[in-house]
PDB file of C-alpha atoms in Angstrom:
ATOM      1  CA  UNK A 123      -0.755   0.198   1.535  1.00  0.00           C
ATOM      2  CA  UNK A 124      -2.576  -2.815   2.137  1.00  0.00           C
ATOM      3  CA  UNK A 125      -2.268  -6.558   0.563  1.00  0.00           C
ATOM      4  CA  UNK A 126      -3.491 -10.039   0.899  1.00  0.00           C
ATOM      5  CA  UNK A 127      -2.011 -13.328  -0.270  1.00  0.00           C
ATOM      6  CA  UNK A 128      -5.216 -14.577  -1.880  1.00  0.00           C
ATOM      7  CA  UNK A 129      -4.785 -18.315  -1.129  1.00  0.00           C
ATOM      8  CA  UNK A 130      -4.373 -18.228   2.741  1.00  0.00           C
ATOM      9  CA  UNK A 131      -6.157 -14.449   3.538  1.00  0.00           C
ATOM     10  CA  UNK A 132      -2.899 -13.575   5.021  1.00  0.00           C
ATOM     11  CA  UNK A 133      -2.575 -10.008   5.483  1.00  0.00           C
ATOM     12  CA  UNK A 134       0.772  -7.103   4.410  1.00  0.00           C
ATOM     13  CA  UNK A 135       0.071  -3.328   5.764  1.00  0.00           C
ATOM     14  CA  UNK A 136       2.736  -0.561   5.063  1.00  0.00           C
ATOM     15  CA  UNK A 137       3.112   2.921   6.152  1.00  0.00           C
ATOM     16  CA  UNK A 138       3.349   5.336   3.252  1.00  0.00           C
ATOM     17  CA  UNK A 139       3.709   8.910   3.316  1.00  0.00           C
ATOM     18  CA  UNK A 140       0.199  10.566   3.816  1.00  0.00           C
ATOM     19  CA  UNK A 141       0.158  12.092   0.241  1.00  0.00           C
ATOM     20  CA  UNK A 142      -2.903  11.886  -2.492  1.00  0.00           C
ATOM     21  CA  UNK A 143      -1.128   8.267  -3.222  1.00  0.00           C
ATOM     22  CA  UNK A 144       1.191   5.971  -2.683  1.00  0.00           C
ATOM     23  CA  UNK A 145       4.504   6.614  -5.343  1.00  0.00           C
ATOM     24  CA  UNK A 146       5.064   3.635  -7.737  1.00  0.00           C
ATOM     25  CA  UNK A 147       9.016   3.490  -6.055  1.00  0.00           C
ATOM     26  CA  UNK A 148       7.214   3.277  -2.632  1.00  0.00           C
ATOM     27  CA  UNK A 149       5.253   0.417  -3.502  1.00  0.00           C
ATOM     28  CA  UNK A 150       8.238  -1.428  -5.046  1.00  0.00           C
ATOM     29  CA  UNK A 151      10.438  -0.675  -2.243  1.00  0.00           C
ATOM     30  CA  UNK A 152       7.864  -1.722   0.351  1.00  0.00           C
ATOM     31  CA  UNK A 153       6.927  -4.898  -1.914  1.00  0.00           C
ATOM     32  CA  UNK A 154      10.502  -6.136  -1.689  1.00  0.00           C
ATOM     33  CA  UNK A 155      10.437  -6.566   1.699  1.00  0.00           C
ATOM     34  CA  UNK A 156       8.137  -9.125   1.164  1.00  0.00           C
ATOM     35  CA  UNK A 157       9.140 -10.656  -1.769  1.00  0.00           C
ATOM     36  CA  UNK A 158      12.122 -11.037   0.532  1.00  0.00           C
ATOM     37  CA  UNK A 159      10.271 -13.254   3.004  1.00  0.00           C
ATOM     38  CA  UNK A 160       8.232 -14.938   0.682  1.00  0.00           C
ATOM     39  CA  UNK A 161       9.009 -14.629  -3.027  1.00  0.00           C
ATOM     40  CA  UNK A 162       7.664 -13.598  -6.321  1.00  0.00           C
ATOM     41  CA  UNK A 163       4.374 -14.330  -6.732  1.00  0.00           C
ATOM     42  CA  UNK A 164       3.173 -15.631 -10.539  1.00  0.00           C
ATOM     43  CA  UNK A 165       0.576 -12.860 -10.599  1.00  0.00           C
ATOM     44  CA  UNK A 166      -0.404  -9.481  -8.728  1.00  0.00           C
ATOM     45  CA  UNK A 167      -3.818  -7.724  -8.622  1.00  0.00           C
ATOM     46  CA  UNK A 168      -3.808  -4.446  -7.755  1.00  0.00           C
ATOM     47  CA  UNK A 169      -5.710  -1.288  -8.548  1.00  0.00           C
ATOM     48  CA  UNK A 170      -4.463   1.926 -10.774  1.00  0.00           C
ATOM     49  CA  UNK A 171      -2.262   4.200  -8.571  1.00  0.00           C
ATOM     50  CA  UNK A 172       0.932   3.399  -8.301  1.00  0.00           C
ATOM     51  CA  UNK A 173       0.305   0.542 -10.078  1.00  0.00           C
ATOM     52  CA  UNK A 174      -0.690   1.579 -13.526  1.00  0.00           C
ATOM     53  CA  UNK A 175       2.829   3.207 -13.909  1.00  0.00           C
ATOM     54  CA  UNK A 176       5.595   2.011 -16.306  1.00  0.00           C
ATOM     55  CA  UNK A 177       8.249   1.593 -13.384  1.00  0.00           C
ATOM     56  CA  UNK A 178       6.087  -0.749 -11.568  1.00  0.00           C
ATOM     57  CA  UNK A 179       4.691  -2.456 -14.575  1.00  0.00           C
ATOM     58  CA  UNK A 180       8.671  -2.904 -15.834  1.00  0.00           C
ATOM     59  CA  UNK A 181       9.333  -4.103 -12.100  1.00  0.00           C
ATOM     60  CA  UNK A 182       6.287  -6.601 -12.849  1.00  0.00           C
ATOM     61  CA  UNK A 183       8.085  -7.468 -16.188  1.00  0.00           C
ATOM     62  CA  UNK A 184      11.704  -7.876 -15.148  1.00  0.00           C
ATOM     63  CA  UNK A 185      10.907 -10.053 -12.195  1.00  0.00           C
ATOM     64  CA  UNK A 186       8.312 -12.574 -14.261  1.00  0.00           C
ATOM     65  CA  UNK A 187       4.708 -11.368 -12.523  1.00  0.00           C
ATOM     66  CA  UNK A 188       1.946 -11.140 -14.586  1.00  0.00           C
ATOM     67  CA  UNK A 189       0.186  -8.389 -13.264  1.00  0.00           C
ATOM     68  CA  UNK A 190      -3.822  -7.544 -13.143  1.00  0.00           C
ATOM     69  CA  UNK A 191      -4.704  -4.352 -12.747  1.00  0.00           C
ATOM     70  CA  UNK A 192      -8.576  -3.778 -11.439  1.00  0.00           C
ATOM     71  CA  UNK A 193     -11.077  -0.980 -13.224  1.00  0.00           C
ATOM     72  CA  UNK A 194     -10.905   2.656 -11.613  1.00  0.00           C
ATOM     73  CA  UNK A 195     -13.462   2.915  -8.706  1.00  0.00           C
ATOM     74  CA  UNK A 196     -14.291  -0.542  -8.569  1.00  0.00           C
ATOM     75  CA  UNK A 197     -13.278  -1.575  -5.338  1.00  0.00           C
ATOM     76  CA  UNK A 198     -15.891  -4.485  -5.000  1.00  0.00           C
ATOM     77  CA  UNK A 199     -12.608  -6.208  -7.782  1.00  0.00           C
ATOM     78  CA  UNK A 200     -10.210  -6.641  -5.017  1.00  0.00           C
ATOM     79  CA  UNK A 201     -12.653  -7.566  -2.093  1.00  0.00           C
ATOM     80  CA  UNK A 202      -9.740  -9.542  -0.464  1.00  0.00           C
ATOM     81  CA  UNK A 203      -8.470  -6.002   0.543  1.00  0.00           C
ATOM     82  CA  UNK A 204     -11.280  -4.143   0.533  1.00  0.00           C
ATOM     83  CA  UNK A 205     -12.499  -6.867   3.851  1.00  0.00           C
ATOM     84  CA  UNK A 206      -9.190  -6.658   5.454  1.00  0.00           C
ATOM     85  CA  UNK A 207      -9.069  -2.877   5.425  1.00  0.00           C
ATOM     86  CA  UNK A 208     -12.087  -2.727   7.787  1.00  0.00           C
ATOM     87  CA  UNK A 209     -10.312  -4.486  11.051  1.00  0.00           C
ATOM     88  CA  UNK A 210      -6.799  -3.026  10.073  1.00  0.00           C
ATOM     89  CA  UNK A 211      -8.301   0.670  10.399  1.00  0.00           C
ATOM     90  CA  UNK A 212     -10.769   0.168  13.799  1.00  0.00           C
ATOM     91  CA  UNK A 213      -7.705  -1.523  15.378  1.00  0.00           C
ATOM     92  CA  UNK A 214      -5.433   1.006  14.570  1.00  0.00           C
ATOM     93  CA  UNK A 215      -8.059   3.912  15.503  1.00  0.00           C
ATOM     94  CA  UNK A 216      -8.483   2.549  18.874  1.00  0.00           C
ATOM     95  CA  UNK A 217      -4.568   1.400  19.434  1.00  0.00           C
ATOM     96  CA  UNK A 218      -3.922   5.421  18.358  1.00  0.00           C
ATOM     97  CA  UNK A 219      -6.612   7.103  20.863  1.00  0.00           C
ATOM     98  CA  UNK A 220      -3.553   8.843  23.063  1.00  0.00           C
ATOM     99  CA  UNK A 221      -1.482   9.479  19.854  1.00  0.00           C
ATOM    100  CA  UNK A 222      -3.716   9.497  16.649  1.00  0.00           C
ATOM    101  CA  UNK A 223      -0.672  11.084  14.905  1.00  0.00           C
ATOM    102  CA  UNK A 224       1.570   7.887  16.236  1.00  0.00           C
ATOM    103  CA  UNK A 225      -0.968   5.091  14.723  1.00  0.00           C
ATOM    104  CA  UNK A 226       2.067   3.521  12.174  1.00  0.00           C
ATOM    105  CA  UNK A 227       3.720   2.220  15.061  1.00  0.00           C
ATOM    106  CA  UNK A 228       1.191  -0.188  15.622  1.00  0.00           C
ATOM    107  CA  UNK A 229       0.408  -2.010  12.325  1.00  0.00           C
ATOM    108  CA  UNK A 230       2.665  -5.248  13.005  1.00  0.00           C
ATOM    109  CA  UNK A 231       0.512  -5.801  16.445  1.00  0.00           C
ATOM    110  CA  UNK A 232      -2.402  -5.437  14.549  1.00  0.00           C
ATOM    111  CA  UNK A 233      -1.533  -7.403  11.688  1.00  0.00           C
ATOM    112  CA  UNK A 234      -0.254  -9.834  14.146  1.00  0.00           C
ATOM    113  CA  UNK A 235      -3.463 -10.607  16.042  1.00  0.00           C
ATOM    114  CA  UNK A 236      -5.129 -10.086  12.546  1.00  0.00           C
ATOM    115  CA  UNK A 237      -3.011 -13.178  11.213  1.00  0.00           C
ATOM    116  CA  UNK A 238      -3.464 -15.007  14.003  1.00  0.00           C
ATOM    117  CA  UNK A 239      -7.573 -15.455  14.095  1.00  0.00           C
ATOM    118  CA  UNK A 240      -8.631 -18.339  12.100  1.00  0.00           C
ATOM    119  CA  UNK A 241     -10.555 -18.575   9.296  1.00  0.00           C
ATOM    120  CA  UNK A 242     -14.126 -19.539   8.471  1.00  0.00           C
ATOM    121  CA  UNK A 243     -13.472 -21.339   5.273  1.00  0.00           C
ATOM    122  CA  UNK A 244     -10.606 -23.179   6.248  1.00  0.00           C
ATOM    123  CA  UNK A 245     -11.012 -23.046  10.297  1.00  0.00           C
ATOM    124  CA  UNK A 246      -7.126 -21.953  10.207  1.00  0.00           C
ATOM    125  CA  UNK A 247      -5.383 -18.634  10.758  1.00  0.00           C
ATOM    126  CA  UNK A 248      -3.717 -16.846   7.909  1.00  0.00           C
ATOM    127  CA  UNK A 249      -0.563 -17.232   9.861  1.00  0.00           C
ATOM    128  CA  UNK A 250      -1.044 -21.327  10.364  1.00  0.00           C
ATOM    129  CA  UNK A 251      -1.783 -21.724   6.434  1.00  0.00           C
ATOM    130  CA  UNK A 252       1.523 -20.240   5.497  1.00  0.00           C
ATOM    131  CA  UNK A 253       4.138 -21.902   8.192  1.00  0.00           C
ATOM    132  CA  UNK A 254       2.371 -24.727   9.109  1.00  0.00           C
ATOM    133  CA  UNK A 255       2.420 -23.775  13.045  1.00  0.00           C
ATOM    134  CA  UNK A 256       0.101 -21.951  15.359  1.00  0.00           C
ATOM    135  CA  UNK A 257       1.325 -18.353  16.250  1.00  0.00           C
ATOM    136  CA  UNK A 258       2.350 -17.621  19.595  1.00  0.00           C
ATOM    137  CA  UNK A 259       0.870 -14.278  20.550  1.00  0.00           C
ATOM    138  CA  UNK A 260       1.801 -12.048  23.039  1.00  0.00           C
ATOM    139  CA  UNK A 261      -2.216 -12.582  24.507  1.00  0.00           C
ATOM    140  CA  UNK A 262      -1.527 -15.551  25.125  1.00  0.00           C
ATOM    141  CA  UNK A 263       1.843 -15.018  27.629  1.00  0.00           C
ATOM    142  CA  UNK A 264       0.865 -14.413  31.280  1.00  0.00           C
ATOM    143  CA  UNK A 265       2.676 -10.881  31.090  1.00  0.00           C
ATOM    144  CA  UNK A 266       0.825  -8.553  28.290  1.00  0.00           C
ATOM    145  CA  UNK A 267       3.116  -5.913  26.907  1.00  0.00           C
ATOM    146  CA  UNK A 268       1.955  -2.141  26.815  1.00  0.00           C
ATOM    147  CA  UNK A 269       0.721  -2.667  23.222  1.00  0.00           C
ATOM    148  CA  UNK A 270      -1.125  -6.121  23.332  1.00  0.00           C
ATOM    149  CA  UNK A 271      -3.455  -5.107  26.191  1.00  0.00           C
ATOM    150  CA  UNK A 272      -5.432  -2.162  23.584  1.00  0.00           C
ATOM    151  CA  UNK A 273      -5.389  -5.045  20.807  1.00  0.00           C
ATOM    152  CA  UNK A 274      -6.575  -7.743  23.404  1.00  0.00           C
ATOM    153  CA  UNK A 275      -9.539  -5.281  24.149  1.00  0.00           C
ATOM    154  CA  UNK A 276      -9.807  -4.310  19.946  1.00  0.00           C
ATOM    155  CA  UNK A 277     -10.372  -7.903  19.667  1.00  0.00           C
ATOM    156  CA  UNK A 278     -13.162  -8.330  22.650  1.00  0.00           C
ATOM    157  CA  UNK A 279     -15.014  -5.772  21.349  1.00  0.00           C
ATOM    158  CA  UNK A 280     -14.993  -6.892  18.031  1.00  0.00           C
ATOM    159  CA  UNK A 281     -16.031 -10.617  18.989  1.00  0.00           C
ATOM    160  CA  UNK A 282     -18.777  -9.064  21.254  1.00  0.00           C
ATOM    161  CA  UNK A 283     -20.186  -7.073  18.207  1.00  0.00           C
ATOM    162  CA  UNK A 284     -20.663  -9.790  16.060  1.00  0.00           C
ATOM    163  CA  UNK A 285     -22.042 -12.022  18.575  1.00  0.00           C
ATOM    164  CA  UNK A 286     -24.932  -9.507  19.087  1.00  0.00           C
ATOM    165  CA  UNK A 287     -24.789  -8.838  15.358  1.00  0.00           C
ATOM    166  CA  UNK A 288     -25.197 -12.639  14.522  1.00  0.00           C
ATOM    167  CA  UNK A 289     -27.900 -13.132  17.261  1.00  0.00           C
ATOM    168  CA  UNK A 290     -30.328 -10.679  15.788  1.00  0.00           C
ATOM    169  CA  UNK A 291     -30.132 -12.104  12.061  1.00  0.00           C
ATOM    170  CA  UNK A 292     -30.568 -15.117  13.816  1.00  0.00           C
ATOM    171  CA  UNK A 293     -33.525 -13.927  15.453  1.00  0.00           C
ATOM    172  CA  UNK A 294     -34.843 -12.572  12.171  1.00  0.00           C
ATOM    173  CA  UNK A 295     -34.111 -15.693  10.179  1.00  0.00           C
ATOM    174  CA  UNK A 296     -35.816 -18.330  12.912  1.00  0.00           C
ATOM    175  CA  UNK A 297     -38.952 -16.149  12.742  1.00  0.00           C
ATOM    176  CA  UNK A 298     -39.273 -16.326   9.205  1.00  0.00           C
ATOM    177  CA  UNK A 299     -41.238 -19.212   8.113  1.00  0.00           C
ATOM    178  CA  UNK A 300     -39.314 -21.761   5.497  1.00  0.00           C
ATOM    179  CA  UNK A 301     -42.399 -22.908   3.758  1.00  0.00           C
ATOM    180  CA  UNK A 302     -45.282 -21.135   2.519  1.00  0.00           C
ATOM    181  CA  UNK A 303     -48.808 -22.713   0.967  1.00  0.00           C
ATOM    182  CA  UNK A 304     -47.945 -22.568  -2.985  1.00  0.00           C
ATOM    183  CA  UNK A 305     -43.967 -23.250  -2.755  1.00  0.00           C
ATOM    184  CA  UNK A 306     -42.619 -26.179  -4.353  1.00  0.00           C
ATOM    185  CA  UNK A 307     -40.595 -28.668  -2.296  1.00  0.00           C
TER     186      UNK A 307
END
């Protein structure tokens, strides 16, 4: 189960049982831990399962959140997530290679570095826009623990691919020319 606070991009990941969805008491029990940290929010938008239900819509009620809920197979609604999702699972495929059945136990180091790379709107990370500080990752400490050093190369990788990826629309976009005989300027 995945979430983003929609002001500052920063990112919530939960294990759930791997069952055809998530159970409305799951998502409650999981969403209390971070209620916990951060309070109730004023409004939640989420899509159908386990939201739709009537426990987690009472839940909603009872604790004052006025709660969206998206259109069936519309994921483009909720593109927050739907972004956030993309880095969560490469990271965790990678940190899992030995274990694949083990890959839970590494969702807070990926969330970690995940919270901790700024921004391109604001030029902040997630993590800086809700306490005010920079994070102090374990990357950055001369000894890297067992976990950091897979997420450490998750995150070269990634930087390299959009490097080359950015280069080459470059490429494509310098070559084109801006102006053409007949345009209006």
């Amino acid at each position: 189960m995945v979430g983003v606070e929609s002001l500052t991009g920063y990112p919530g990941a939960e294990a759930t049982e791997a069952t055809e969805s998530t159970t409305a008491k799951e998502a409650i029990s999981a969403l209390k831990r971070i209620f916990s940290l951060f309070g109730y929010p004023l409004s939640f938008c989420v899509d159908r399962n386990p939201f739709g239900s009537d426990l987690f819509k009472n839940y909603c009620r009872i604790n004052k959140i006025k709660l969206q809920i998206l259109p069936p197979y519309q994921p483009e609604w909720n593109g927050q997530v739907e972004r956030i999702n993309s880095p969560i699972r490469q990271s965790l495929n990678k940190m899992s290679d030995e274990s694949p059945k083990e890959w839970y136990r590494h969702i807070e180091s990926v969330l970690q570095v995940i919270r901790g790379i700024p921004s391109k709107s604001t030029g902040c990370s997630p993590y800086y826009n809700i306490f005010g500080v920079h994070p102090k990752l374990l990357l950055e400490t001369d000894e890297l623990s067992p976990l950091s050093k897979p997420a450490r190369k998750i995150s070269l990788s990634m930087l390299a691919i959009k490097r080359r990826t950015y280069w080459r629309t470059r490429k494509i976009e310098i070559g084109k020319p801006m102006f053409e005989v007949g345009y209006l300027v």
